[in-house]
Short mmCIF file of C-alpha atoms and ligand atoms in Angstrom, two decimals:
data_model
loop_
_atom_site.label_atom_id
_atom_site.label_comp_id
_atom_site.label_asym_id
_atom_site.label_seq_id
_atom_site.Cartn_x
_atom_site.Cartn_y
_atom_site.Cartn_z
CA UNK S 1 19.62 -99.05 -55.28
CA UNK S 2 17.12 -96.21 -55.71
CA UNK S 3 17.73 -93.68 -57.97
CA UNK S 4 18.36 -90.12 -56.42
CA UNK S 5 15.39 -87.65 -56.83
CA UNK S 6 15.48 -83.97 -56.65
CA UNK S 7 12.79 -82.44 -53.99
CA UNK S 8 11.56 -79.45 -55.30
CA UNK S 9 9.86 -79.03 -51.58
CA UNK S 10 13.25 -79.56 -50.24
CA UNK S 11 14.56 -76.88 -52.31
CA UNK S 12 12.24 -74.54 -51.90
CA UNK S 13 12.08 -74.62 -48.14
CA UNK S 14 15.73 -73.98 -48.12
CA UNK S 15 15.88 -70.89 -50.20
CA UNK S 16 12.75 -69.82 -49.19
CA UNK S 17 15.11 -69.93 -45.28
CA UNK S 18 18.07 -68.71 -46.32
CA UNK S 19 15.96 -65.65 -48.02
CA UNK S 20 14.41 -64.85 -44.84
CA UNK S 21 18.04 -63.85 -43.42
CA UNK S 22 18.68 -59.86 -44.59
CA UNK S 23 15.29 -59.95 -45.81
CA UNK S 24 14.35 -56.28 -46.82
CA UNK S 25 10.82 -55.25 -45.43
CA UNK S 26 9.29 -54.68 -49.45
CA UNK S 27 10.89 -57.83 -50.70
CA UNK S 28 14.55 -58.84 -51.57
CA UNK S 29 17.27 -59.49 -49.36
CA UNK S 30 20.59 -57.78 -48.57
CA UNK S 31 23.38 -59.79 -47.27
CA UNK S 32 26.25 -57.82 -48.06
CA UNK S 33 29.68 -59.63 -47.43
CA UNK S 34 30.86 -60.14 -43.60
CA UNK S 35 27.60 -58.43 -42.63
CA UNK S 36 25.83 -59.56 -39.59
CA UNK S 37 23.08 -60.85 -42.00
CA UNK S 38 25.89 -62.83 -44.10
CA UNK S 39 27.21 -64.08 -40.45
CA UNK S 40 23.11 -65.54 -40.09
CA UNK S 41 23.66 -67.01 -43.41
CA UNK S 42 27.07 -68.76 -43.11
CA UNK S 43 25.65 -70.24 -39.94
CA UNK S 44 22.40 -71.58 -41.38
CA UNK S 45 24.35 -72.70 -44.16
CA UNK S 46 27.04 -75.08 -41.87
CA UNK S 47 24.27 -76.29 -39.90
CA UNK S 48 22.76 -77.59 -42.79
CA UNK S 49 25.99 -78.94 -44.04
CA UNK S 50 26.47 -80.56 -40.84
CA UNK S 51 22.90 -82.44 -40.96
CA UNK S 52 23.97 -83.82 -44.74
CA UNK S 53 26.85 -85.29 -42.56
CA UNK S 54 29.75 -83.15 -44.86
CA UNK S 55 32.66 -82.72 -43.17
CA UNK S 56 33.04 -78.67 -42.70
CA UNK S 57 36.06 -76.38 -44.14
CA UNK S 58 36.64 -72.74 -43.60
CA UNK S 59 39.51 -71.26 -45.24
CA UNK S 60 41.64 -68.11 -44.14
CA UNK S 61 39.04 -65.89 -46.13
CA UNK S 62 35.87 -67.43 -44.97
CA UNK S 63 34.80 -69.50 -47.95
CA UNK S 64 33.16 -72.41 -46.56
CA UNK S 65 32.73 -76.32 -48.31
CA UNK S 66 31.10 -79.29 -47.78
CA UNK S 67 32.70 -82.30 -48.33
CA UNK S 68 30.87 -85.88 -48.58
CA UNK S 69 33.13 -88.79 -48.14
CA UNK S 70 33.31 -91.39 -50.71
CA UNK S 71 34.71 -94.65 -51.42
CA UNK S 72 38.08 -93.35 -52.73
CA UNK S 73 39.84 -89.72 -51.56
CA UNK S 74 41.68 -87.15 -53.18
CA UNK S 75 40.56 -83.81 -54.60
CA UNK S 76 36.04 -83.66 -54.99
CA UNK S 77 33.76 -82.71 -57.58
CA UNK S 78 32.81 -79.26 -56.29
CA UNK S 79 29.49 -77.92 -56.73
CA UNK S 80 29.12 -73.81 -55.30
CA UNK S 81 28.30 -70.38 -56.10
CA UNK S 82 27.75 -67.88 -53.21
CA UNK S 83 25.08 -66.39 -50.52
CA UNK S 84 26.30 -63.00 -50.11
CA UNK S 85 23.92 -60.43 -52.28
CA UNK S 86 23.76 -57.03 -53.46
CA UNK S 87 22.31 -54.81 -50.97
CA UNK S 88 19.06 -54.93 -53.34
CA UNK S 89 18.92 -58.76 -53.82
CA UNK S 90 16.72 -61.27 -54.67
CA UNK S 91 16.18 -64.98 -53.18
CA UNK S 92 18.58 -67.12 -56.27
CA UNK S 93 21.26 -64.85 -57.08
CA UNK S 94 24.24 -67.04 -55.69
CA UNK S 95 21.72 -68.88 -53.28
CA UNK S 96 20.45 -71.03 -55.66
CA UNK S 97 23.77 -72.40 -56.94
CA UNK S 98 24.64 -73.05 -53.22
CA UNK S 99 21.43 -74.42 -52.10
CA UNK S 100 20.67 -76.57 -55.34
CA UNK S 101 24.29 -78.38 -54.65
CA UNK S 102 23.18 -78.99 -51.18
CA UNK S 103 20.22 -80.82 -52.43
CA UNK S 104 21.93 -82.67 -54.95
CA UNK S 105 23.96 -84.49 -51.59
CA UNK S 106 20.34 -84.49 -49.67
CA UNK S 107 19.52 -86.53 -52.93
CA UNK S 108 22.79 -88.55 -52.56
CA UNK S 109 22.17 -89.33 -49.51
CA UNK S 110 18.34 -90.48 -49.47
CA UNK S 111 19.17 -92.71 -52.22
CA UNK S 112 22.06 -94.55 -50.25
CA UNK S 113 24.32 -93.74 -53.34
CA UNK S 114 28.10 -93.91 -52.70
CA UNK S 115 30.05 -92.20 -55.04
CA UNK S 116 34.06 -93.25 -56.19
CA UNK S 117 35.07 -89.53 -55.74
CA UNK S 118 34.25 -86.80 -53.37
CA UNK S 119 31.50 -84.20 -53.65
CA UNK S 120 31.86 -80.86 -52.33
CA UNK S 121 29.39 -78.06 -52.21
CA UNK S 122 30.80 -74.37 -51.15
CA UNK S 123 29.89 -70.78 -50.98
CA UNK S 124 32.47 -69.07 -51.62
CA UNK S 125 33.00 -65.02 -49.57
CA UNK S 126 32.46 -61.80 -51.49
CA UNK S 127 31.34 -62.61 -54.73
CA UNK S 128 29.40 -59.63 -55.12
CA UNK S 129 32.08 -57.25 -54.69
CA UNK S 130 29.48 -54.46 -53.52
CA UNK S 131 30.81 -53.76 -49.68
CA UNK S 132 34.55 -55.00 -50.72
CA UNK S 133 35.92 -55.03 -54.47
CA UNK S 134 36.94 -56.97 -56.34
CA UNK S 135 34.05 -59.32 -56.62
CA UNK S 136 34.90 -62.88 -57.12
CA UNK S 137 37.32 -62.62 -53.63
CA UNK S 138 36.74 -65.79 -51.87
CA UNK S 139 36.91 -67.76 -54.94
CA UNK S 140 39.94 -65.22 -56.68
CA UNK S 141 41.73 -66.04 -53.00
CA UNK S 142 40.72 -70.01 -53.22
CA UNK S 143 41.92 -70.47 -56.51
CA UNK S 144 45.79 -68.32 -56.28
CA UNK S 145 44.28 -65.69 -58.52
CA UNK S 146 44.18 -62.52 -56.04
CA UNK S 147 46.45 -62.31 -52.90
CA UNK S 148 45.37 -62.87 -49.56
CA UNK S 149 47.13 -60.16 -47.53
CA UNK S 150 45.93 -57.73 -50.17
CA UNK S 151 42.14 -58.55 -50.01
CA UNK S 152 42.22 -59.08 -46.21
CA UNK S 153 43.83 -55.29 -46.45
CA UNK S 154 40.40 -53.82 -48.73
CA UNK S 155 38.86 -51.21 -47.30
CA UNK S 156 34.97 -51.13 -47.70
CA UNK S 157 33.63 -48.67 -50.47
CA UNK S 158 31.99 -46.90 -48.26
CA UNK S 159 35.30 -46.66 -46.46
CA UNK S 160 33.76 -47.19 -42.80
CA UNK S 161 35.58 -51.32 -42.49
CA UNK S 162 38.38 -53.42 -43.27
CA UNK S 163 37.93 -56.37 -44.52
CA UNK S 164 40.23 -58.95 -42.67
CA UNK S 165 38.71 -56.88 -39.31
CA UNK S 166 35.18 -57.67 -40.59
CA UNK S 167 35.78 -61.45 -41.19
CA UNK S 168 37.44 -61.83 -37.89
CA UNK S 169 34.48 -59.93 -36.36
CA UNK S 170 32.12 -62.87 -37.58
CA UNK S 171 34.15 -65.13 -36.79
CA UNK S 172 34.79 -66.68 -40.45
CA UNK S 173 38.75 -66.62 -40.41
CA UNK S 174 39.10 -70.57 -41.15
CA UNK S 175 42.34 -72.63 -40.75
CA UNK S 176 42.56 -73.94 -44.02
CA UNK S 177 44.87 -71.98 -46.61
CA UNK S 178 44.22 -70.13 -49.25
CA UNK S 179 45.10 -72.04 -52.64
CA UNK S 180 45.34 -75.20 -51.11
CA UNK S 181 42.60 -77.18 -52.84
CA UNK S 182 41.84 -77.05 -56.19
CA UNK S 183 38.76 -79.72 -56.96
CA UNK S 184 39.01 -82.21 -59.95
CA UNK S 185 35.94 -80.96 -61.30
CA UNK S 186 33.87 -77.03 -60.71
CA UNK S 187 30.25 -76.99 -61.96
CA UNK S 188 27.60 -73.71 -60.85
CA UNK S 189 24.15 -73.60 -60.93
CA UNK S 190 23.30 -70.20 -61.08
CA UNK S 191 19.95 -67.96 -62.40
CA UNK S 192 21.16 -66.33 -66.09
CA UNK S 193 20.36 -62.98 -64.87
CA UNK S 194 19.71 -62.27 -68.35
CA UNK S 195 16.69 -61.93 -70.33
CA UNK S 196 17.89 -64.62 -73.33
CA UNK S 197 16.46 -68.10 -71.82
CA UNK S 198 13.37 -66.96 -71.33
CA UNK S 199 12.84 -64.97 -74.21
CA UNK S 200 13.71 -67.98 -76.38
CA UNK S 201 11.82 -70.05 -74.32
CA UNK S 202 14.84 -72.34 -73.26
CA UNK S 203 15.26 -74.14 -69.81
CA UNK S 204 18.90 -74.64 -69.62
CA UNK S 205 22.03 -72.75 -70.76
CA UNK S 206 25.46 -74.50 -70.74
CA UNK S 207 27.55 -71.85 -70.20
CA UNK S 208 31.06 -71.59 -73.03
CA UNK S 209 32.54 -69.04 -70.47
CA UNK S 210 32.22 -65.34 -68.66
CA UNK S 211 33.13 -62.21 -70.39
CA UNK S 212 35.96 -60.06 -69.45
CA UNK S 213 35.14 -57.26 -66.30
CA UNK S 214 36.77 -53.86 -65.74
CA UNK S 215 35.50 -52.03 -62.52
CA UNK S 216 36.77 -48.39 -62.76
CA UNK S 217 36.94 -45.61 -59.71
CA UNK S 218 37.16 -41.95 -60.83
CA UNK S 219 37.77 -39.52 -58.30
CA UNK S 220 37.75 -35.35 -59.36
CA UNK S 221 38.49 -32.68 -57.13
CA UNK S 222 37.63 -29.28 -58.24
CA UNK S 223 36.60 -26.18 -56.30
CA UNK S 224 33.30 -25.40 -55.10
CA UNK S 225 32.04 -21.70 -55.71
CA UNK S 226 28.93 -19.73 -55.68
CA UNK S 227 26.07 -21.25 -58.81
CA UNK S 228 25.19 -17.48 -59.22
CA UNK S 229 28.17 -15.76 -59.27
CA UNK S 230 30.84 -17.85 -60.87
CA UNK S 231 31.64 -17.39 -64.59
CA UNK S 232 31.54 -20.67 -66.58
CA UNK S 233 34.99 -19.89 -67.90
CA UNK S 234 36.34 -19.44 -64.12
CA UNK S 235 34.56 -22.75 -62.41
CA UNK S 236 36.14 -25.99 -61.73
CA UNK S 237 33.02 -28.20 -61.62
CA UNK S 238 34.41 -31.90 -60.67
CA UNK S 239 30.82 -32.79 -61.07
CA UNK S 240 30.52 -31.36 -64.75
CA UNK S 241 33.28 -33.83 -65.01
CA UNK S 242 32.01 -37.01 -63.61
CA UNK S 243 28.98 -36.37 -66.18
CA UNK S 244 31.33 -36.27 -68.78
CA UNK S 245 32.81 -39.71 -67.84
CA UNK S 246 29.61 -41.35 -67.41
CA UNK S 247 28.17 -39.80 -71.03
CA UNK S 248 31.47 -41.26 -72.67
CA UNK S 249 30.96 -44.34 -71.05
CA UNK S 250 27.54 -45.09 -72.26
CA UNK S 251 28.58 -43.54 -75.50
CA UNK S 252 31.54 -46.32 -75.78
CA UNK S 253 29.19 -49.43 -75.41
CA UNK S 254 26.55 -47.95 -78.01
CA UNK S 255 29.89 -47.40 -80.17
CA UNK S 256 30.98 -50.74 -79.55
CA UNK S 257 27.86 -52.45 -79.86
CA UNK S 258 26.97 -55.96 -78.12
CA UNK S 259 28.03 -57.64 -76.02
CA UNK S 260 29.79 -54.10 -74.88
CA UNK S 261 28.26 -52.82 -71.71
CA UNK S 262 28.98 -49.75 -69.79
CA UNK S 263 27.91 -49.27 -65.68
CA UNK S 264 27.83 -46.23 -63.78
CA UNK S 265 26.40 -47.38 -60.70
CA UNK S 266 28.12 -44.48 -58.21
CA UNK S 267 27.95 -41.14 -58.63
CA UNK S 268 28.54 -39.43 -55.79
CA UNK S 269 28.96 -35.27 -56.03
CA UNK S 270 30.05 -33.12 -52.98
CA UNK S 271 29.16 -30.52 -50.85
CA UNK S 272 25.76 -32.00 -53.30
CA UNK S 273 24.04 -28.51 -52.84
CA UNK S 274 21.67 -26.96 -55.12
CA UNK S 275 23.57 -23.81 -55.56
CA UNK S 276 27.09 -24.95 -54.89
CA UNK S 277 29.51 -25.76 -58.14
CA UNK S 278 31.01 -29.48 -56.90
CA UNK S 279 34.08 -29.76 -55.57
CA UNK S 280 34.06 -33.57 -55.84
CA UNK S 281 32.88 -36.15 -57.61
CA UNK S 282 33.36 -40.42 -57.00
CA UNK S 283 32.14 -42.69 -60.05
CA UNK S 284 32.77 -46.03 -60.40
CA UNK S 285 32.70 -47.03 -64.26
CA UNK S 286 32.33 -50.98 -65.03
CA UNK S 287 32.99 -52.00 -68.07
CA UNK S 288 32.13 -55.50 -69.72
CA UNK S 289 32.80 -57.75 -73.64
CA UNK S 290 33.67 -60.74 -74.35
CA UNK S 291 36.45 -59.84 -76.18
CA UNK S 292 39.52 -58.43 -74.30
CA UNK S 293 41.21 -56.61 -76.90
CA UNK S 294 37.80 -54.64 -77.65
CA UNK S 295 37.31 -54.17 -73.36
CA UNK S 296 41.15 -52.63 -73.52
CA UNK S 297 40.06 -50.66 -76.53
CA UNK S 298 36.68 -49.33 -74.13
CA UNK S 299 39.22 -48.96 -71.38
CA UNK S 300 41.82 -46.53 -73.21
CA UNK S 301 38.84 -44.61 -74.98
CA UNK S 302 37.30 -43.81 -71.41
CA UNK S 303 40.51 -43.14 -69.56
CA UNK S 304 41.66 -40.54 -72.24
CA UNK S 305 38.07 -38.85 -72.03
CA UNK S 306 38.29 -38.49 -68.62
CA UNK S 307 42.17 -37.31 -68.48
CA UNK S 308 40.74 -34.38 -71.42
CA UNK S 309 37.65 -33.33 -69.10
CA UNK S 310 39.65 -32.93 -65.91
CA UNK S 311 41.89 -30.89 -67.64
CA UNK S 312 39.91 -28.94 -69.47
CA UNK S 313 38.09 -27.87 -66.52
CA UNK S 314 41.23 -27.52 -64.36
CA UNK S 315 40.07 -30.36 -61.89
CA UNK S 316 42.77 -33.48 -60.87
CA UNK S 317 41.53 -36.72 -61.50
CA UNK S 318 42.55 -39.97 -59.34
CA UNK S 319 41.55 -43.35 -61.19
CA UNK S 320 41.44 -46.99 -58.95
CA UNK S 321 41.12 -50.11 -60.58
CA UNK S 322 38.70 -51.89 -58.59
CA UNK S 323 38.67 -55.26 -60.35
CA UNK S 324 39.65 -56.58 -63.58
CA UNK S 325 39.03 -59.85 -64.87
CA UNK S 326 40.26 -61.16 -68.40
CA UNK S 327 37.57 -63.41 -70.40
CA UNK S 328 37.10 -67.11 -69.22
CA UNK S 329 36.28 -69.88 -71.70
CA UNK S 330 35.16 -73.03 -69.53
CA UNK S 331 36.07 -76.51 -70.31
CA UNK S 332 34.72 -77.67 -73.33
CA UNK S 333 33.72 -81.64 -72.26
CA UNK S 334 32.02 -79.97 -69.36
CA UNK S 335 30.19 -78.05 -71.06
CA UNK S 336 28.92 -80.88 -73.51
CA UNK S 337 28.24 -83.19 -70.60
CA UNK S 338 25.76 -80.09 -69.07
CA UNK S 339 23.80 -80.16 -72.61
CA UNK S 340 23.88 -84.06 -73.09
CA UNK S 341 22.47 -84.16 -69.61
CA UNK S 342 19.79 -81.62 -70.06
CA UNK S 343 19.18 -83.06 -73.69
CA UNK S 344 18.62 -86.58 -71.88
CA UNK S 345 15.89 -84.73 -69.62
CA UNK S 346 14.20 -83.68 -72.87
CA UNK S 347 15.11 -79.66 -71.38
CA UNK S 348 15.57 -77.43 -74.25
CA UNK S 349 19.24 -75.98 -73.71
CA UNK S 350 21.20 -73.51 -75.24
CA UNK S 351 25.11 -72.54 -75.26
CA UNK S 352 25.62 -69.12 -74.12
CA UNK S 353 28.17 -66.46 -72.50
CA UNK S 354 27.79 -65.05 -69.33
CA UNK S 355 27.28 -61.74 -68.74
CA UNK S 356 28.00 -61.96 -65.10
CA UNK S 357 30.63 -62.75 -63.13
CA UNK S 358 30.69 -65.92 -61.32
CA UNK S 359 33.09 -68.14 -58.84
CA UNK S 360 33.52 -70.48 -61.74
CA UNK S 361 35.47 -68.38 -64.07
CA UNK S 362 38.62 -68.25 -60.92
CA UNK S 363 38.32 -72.41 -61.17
CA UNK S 364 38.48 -72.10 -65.01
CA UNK S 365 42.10 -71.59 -65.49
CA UNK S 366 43.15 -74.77 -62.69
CA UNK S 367 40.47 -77.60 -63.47
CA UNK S 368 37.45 -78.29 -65.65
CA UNK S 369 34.58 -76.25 -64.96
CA UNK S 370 31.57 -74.97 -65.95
CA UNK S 371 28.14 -73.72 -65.49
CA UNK S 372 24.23 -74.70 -65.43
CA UNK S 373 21.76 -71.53 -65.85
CA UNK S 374 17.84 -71.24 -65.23
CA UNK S 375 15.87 -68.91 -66.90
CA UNK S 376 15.17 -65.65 -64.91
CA UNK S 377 11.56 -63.57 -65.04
CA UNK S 378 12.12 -60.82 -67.07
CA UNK S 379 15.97 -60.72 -67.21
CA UNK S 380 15.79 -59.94 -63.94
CA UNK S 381 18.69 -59.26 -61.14
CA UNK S 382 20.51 -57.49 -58.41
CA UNK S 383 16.73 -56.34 -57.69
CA UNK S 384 14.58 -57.38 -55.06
CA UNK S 385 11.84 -58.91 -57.68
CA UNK S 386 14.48 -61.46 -58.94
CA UNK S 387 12.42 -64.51 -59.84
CA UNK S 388 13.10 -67.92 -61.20
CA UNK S 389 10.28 -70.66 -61.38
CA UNK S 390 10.44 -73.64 -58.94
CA UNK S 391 10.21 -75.92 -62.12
CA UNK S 392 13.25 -74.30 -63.80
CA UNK S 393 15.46 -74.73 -60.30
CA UNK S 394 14.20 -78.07 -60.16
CA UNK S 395 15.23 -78.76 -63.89
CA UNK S 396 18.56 -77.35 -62.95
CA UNK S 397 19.27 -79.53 -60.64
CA UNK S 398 18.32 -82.25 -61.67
CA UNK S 399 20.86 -81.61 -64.90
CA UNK S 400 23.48 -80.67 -62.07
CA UNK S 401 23.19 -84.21 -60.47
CA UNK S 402 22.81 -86.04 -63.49
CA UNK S 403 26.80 -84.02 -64.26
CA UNK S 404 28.04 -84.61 -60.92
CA UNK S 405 27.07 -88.54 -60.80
CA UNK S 406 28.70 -88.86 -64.23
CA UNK S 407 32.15 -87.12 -62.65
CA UNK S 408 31.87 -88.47 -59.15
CA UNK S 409 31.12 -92.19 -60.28
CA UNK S 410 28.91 -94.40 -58.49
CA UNK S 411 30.26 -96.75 -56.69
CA UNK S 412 28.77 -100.80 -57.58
O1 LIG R 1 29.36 -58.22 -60.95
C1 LIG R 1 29.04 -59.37 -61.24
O2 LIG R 1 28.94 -59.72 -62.39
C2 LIG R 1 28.73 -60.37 -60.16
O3 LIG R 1 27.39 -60.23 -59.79
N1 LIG R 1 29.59 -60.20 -59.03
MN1 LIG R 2 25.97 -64.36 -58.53
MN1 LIG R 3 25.35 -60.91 -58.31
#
């Protein structure tokens, strides 16, 4: 029996495809979720799945897995991240996790290998969270950790489309159940979107878990008045307010210190006139550590800055939790089986958090899992010049089939 090889041309040619769907004319790709582009994407993606010979499922949220048959049945090794993107995405972000487990059963299969258990590769819908929050939805729905009706209910945050509508509309409303399959085994490939691998020069990180999220909406109302005319003491400037919020946010994580981080990716002020005081402002605050008791800590601090600003300028403030996630530690033989296999490659590897949230950390809590990372240029992601090296994906891979041989067992 031959021995299964990775084909970096194989690879390549599929994410190099799969990047050409929402492709953004200076570079990057946005497939935000249930998107026509993330429609293109889903249905590249099955076809594919269909030429390994995996047997399809779609679940009642759209996430979509591969399964391979084997010589026994019962729940599979599962192998996935996710192809939606950030509406300023690169080519690996999700992709590669996807795309690297498909070639990992292209590699099965070429070799003739049978395996005793099952191997499943999925994407799972809305990681990103960018169009629909929370992220991690397909995966939070998949694994009994957020509620179907209530997801299928989001509205999108640019409050134009519903989510369940949207999935029906591309025609990714699948038959299976959600929580109805939990695999015996979750491993991710994913790019670090960090700048620690390659800044220490390492290949591979085995990933001990994700840190804790807190996505935060802020919404002031104040009352818009003439710039010129309108006495500081007599204005009600919801935008003076927002930039309150977002100071004391970035304040908080310098504070704190690592591995604290503070977001404030909208800020939205309105009528947005040069000489009109606001009479709204949106942010969205997220929040991120390792350690929950320090994120609650972040939390509190920000929340009672905010409360103290809106009042002090006589605005109202309406706060939305948008997603919160508590810290995930993944599953400790898992994660020594990811650097024994990387070790046996002679790839330098490296335990680390994530910084990022990923599918993985909603499998965490119900069966072993864990995750593979790849360098990534520069630290580099949720930008269009998101870049890791063919030789690093291939690397990955190969210390992602290595993993899933060892779980699935070969059968003699
Ligand atoms: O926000 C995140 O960490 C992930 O990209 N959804
Ligand atoms: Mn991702
Ligand atoms: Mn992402």
């Amino acid at each position: 029996m031959t021995r299964p090889e990775i084909s970096a041309n194989r690879l390549m040619a599929r994410i190099k495809r799969l990047g050409e769907v929402g492709a953004l004319s200076g570079g990057g790709v946005c497939r935000l979720a249930l998107t026509d582009e993330d429609k293109q994407g889903r249905d590249l993606l099955v076809s594919w799945m269909q030429e390994l010979g995996l047997k399809v499922s779609i679940d009642v949220i759209g996430n979509i897995w591969g399964t391979r048959e084997a010589e026994q049945g019962g729940p599979p090794i599962m192998m996935g991240s996710h192809i939606d993107t950030v509406a300023t995405g690169g080519l690996y972000d999700g992709a590669a996790g996807v795309l690297v487990g498909l070639e990992v059963i292209d590699a099965l299969n070429a070799a003739g290998i049978k395996t005793v258990r099952p191997v499943a590769v999925a994407a799972f819908t809305n990681e990103e969270g960018a169009r629909f929050a929370p992220d991690m939805m397909g995966s939070g729905v998949h694994q009994g950790a957020l509620d179907l009706d209530m997801m299928l209910a989001t509205v999108a945050t640019d409050g134009d489309a519903v989510f369940g509508e949207e999935l029906n509309r591309i025609g990714y409303a699948g038959p299976v159940p959600a929580a109805s399959m939990t695999p015996a085994a979750y491993l991710e490939l994913h790019v670090e979107q960090g700048p620690v691998l390659e800044q220490e020069r390492i290949q591979i990180g085995a990933v001990t878990g994700v840190q804790g999220i807190s996505w935060t909406e802020y919404v002031i109302e104040g009352q818009s008045n003439h710039a010129g005319t309108t006495p500081m003491s007599m204005r009600h400037d919801a935008g003076a307010v927002a930039a309150e919020i977002a100071v004391e946010a970035r304040r908080i994580a310098v504070d704190f210190g690592p591995p604290q981080v503070s977001t404030v990716g909208v800020f939205e002020v309105s009528p947005g006139l040069v000489n009109v005081v606001p009479q709204f402002a949106r942010i969205t605050v997220d929040l991120r550590n390792t350690d929950d008791t320090l994120l609650i800590k972040a939390e509190q601090q920000l929340m009672a800055r905010a409360k103290a600003a809106a009042d002090a300028e006589g605005c109202t403030l309406k706060t939305r939790s948008l997603a919160r996630f508590a810290p995930v530690a993944f599953d400790e033989t898992l994660v020594a089986k990811v650097e024994a296999a990387a070790a046996a490659r002679q790839l330098s590897v490296r335990r680390m958090p994530s910084g990022a949230g990923h599918d993985a950390q909603m499998f965490a809590p119900n069966c072993p899992s864990a995750m593979v990372f790849v360098p990534s240029e520069a630290g580099l992601s949720h930008n269009i010049n998101e870049h890791t090296e063919e030789a690093d994906l291939v690397a990955g891979a190969n210390v992602l089939l290595d993993v899933i041989l060892d779980l699935a067992g070969e059968s003699k």
